[in-house]
Short mmCIF file of C-alpha atoms and ligand atoms in Angstrom, two decimals:
data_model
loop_
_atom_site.label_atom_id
_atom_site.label_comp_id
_atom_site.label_asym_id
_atom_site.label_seq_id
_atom_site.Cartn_x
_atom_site.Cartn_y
_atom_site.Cartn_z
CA UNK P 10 -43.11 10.83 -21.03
CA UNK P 11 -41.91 7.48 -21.20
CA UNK P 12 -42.21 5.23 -18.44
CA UNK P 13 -38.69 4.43 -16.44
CA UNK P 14 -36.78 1.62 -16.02
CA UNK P 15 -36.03 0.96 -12.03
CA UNK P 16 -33.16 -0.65 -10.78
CA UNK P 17 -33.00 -1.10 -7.34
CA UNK P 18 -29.63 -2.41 -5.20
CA UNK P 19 -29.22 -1.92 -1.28
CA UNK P 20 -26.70 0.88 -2.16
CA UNK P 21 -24.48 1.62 -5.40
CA UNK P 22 -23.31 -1.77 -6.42
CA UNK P 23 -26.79 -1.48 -8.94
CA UNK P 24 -24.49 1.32 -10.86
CA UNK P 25 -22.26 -1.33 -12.46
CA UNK P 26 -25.46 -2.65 -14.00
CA UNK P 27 -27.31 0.75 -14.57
CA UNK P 28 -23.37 0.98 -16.58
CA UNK P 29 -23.88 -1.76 -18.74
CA UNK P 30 -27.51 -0.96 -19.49
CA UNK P 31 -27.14 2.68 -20.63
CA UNK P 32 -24.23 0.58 -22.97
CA UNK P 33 -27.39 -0.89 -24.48
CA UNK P 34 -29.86 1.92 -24.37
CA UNK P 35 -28.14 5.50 -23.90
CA UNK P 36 -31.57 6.88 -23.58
CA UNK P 37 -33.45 5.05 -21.39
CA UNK P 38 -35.10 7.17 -18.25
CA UNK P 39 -33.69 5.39 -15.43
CA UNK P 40 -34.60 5.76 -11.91
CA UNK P 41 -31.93 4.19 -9.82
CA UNK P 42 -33.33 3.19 -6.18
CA UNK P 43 -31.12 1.99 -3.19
CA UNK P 44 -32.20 0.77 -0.18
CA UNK P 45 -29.73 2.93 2.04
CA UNK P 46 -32.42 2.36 4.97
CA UNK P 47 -31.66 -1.13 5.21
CA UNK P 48 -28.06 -1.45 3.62
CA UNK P 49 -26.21 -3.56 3.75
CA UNK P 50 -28.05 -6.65 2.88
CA UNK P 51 -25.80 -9.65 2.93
CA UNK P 52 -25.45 -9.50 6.45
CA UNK P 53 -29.07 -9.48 7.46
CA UNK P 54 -31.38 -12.47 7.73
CA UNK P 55 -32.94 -13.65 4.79
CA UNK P 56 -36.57 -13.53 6.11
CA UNK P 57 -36.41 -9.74 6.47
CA UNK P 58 -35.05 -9.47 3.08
CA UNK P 59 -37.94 -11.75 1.71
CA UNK P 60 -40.30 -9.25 3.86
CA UNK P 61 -38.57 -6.14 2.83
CA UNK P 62 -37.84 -6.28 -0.65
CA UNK P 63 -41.42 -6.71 -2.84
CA UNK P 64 -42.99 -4.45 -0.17
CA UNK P 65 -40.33 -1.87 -1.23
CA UNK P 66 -40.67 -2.61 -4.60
CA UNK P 67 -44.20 -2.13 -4.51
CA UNK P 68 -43.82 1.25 -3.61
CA UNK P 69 -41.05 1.79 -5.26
CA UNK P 70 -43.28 0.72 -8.50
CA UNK P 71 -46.42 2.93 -7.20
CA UNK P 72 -44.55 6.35 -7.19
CA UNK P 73 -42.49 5.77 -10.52
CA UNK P 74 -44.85 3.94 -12.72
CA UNK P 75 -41.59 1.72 -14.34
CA UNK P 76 -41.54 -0.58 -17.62
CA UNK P 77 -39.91 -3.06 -15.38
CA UNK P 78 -37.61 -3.29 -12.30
CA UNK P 79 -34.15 -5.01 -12.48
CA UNK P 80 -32.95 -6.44 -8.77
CA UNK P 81 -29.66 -5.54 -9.28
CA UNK P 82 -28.48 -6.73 -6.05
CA UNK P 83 -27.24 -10.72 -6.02
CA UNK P 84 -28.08 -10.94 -2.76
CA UNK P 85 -32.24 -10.08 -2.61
CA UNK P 86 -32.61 -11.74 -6.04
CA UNK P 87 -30.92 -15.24 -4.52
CA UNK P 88 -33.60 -14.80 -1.73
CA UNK P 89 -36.34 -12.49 -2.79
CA UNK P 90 -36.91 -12.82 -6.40
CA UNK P 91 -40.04 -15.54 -6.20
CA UNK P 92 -41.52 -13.47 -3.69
CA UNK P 93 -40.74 -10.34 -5.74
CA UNK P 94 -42.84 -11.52 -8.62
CA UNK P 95 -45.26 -13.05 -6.82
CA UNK P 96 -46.09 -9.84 -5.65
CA UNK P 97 -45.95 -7.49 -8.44
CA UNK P 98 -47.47 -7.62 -11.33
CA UNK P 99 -44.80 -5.91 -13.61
CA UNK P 100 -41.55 -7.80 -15.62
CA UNK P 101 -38.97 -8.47 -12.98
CA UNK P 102 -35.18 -9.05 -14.03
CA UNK P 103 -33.09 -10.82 -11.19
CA UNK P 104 -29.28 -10.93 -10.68
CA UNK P 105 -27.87 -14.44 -10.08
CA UNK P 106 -24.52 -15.35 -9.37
CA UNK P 107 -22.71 -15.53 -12.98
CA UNK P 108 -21.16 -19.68 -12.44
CA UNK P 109 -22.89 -20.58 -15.96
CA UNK P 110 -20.64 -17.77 -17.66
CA UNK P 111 -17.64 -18.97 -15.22
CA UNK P 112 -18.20 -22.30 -16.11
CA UNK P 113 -17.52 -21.62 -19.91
CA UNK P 114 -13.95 -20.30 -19.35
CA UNK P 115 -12.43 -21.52 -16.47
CA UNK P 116 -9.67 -23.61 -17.41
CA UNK P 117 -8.28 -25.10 -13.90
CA UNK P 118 -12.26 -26.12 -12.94
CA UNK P 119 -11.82 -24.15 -9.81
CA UNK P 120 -14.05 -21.26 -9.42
CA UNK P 121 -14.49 -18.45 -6.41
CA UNK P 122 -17.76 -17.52 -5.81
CA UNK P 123 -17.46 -13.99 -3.78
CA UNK P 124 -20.22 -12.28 -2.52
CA UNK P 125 -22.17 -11.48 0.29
CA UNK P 126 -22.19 -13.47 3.42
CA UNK P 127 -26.27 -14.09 2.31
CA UNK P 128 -25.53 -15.00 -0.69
CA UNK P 129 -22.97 -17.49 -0.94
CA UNK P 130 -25.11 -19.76 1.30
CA UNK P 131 -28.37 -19.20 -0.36
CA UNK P 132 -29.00 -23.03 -2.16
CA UNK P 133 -29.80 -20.67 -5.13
CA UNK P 134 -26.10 -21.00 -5.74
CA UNK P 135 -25.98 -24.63 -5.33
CA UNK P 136 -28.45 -24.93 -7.54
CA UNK P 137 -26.49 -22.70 -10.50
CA UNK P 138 -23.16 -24.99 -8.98
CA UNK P 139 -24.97 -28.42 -10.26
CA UNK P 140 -26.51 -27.02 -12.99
CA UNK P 141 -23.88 -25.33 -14.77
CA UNK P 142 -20.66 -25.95 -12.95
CA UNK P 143 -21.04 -29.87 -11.70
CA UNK P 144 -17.35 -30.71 -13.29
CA UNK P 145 -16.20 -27.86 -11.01
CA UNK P 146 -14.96 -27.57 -7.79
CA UNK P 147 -16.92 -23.65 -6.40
CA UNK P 148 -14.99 -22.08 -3.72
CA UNK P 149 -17.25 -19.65 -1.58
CA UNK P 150 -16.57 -16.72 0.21
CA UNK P 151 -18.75 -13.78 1.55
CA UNK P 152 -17.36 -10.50 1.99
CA UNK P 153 -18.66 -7.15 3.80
CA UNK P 154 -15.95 -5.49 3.65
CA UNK P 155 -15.66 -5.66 0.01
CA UNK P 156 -19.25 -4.05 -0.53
CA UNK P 157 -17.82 -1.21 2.08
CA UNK P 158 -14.68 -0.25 -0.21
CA UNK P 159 -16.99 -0.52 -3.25
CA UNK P 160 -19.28 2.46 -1.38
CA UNK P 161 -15.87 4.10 -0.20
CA UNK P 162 -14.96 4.03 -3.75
CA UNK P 163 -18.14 5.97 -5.26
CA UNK P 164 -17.63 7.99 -2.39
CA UNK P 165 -14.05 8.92 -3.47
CA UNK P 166 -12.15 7.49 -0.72
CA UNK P 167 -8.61 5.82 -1.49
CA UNK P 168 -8.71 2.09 -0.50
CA UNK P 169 -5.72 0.31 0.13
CA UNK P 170 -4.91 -3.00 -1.93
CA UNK P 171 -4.01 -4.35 0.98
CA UNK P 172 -7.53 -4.61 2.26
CA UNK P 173 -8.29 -6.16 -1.59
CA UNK P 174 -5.46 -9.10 -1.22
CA UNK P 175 -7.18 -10.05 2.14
CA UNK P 176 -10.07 -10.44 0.86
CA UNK P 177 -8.96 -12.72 -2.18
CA UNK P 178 -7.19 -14.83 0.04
CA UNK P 179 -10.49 -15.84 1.62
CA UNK P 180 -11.01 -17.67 -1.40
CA UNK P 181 -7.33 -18.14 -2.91
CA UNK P 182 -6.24 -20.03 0.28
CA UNK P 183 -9.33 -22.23 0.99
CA UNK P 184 -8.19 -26.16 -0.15
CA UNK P 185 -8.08 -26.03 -4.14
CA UNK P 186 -7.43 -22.01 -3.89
CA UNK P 187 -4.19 -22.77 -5.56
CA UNK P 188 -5.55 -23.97 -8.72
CA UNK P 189 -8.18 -21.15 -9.15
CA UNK P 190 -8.47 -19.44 -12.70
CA UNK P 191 -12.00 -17.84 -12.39
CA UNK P 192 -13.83 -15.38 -10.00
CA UNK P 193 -17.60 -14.69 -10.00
CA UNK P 194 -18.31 -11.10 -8.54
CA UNK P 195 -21.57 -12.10 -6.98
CA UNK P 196 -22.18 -9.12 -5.41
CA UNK P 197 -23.18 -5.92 -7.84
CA UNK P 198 -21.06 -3.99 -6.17
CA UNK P 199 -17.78 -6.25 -7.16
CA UNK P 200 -17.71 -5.10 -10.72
CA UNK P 201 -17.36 -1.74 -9.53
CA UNK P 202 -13.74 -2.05 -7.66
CA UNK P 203 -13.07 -4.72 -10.43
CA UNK P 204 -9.80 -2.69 -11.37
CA UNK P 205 -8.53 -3.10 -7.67
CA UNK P 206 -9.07 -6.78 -7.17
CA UNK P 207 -7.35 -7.12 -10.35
CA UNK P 208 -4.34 -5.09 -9.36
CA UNK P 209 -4.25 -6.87 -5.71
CA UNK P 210 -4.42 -10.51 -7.76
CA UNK P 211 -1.21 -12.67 -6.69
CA UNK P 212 -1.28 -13.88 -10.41
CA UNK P 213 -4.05 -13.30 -13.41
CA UNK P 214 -7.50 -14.54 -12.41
CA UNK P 215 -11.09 -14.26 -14.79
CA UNK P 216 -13.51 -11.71 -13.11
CA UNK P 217 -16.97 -12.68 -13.86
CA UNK P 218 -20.26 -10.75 -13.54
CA UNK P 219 -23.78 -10.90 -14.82
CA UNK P 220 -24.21 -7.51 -16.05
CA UNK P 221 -24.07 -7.51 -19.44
CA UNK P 222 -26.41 -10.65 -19.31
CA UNK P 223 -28.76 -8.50 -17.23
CA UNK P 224 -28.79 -5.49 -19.87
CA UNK P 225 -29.52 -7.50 -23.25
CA UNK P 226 -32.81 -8.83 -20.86
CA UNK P 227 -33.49 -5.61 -20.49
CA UNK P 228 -32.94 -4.49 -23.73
CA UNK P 229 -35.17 -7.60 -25.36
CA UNK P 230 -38.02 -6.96 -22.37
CA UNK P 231 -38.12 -3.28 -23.84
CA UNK P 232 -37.53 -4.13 -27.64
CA UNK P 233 -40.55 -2.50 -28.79
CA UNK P 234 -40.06 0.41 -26.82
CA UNK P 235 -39.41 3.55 -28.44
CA UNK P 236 -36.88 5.08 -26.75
CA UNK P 237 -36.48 9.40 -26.49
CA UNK P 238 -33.91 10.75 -28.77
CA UNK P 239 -31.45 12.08 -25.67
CA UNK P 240 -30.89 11.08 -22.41
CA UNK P 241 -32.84 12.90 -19.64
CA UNK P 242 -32.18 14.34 -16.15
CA UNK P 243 -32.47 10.88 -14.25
CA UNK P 244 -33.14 10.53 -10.51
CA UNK P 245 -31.56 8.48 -7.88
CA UNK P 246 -33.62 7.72 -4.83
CA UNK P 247 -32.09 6.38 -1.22
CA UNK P 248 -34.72 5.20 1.54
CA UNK P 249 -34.08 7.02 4.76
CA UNK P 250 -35.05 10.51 5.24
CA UNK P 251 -31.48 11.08 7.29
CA UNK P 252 -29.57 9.30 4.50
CA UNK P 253 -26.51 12.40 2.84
CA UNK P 254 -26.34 11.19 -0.73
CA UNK P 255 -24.29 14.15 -1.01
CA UNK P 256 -20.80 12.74 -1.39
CA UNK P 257 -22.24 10.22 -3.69
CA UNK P 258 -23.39 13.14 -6.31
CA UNK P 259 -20.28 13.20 -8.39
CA UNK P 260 -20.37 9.14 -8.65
CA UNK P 261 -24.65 9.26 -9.56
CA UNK P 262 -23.62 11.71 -12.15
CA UNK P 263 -21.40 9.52 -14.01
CA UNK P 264 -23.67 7.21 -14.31
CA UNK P 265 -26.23 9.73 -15.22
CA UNK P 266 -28.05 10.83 -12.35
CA UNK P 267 -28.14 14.21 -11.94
CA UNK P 268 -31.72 14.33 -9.67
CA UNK P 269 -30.99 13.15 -6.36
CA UNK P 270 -33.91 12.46 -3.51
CA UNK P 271 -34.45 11.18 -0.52
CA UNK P 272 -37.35 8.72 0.57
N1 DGL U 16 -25.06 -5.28 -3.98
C1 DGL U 16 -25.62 -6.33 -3.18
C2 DGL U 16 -25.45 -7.67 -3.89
O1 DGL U 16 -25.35 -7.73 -5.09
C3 DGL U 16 -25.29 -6.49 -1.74
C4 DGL U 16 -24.64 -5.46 -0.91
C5 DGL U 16 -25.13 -5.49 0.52
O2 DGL U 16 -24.63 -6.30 1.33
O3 DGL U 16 -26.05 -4.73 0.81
O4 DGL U 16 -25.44 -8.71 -3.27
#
């Protein structure tokens, strides 16, 4: 029995990343965690997220023995990755807001950062903004309501575009909005209503996400592994004994995840 890789996100937004990663290895055991207990995360305080997460992990890593664990959630990797693998002694791949990538294509040197509310603040980004984007001027804006049409989504529910064009304006009418060519989806769960932002777009804009970057770490952290022959029955796990994955199921199995539990 090979040992899993985990990826762990506050809710689905990790499944655009588990989507790219079974691109790279179809038959890796995955055991996709979300922190439905706690979700959402990018409107909570940062020191409970800094508490929460590696104590999670940690158990998260005690029950299903994984290779490694891949924070696929922008906003606990901005503010909990240090403390993450600090705490655990296992490989830990982060999720950081894609600017470098951004950077390399935007045209206009305007770029939207949209995430979470946590995130865009976190001096993580600033950091990524000087490093890789200081010819740029980086538009912010945080977005709930984005992350709750991306769950709506999985969950089958119809979202108006409406709701989508609101939310680009936060970024499209901020001073230099005008000029904007490029879009990083810091939040996992972006990339997964992609499609929809794209459609609601006054004119064409670059989407940007980390997730391919994410998956060839993965895939070089696991090189030597020898991977089984055919994909498995994988599990997904939500914390919260009351959580109903149930309108979820036809979403997790998609992406692969026919084992659902509750912890
Ligand atoms: N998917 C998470 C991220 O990448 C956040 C969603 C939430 O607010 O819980 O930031």
């Amino acid at each position: 029995m090979k040992r899993p890789l985990l990826i762990f996100d506050s809710g689905v937004g990790g499944l655009s990343v588990v989507g790219a990663v079974r691109k790279l290895l179809p038959t890796a055991p995955i055991v996709y965690a979300a922190d439905s207990a706690f979700y959402p995360y990018g409107t909570k305080d940062p020191h409970e997220i800094d508490a929460r997460v590696p104590a999670l992990l940690g158990r998260l890593a005690e029950r299903y023995d994984p290779e490694l664990i891949v924070i696929a959630c922008n906003t606990a990797s901005t503010i909990a990755l240090d403390t993450v693998r600090a705490a655990l002694d296992l490989t830990i791949v982060g999720t950081v807001p894609a600017i470098k990538p951004a950077a390399a294509i935007s045209k206009s040197r305007v770029i939207g950062v949209l995430g979470t509310a946590a995130t865009v603040v976190q001096p993580y980004v600033d950091r990524l903004a000087a490093d890789f984007a200081a010819d740029c001027t980086i538009l912010r804006h945080g977005s709930h309501r984005l992350v709750e049409l991306a769950e709506a989504q999985l969950r089958g529910e119809e979202n108006p575009l409406d709701e989508y064009r609101a939310i680009l304006g936060g970024l499209l009418t901020q001073p230099g909005g005008a000029e904007m060519d490029t879009v990083v989806l810091a939040c996992t769960h972006f990339p997964l209503v992609e499609a929809q932002l794209a459609a609601a777009a006054p004119r064409p804009l670059n989407f940007v996400d980390g997730k391919e970057g994410i998956a060839r770490r993965v895939a070089w952290w696991t090189r030597d592994i020898d991977w089984p022959d055919a994909p498995g029955d994988d599990l997904a796990v939500f914390t919260g004994r009351d959580f109903d994955p149930a309108p979820l199921a036809p979403a997790l199995a998609r992406f692969g995840f026919t084992r659902i539990a509750t912890l």
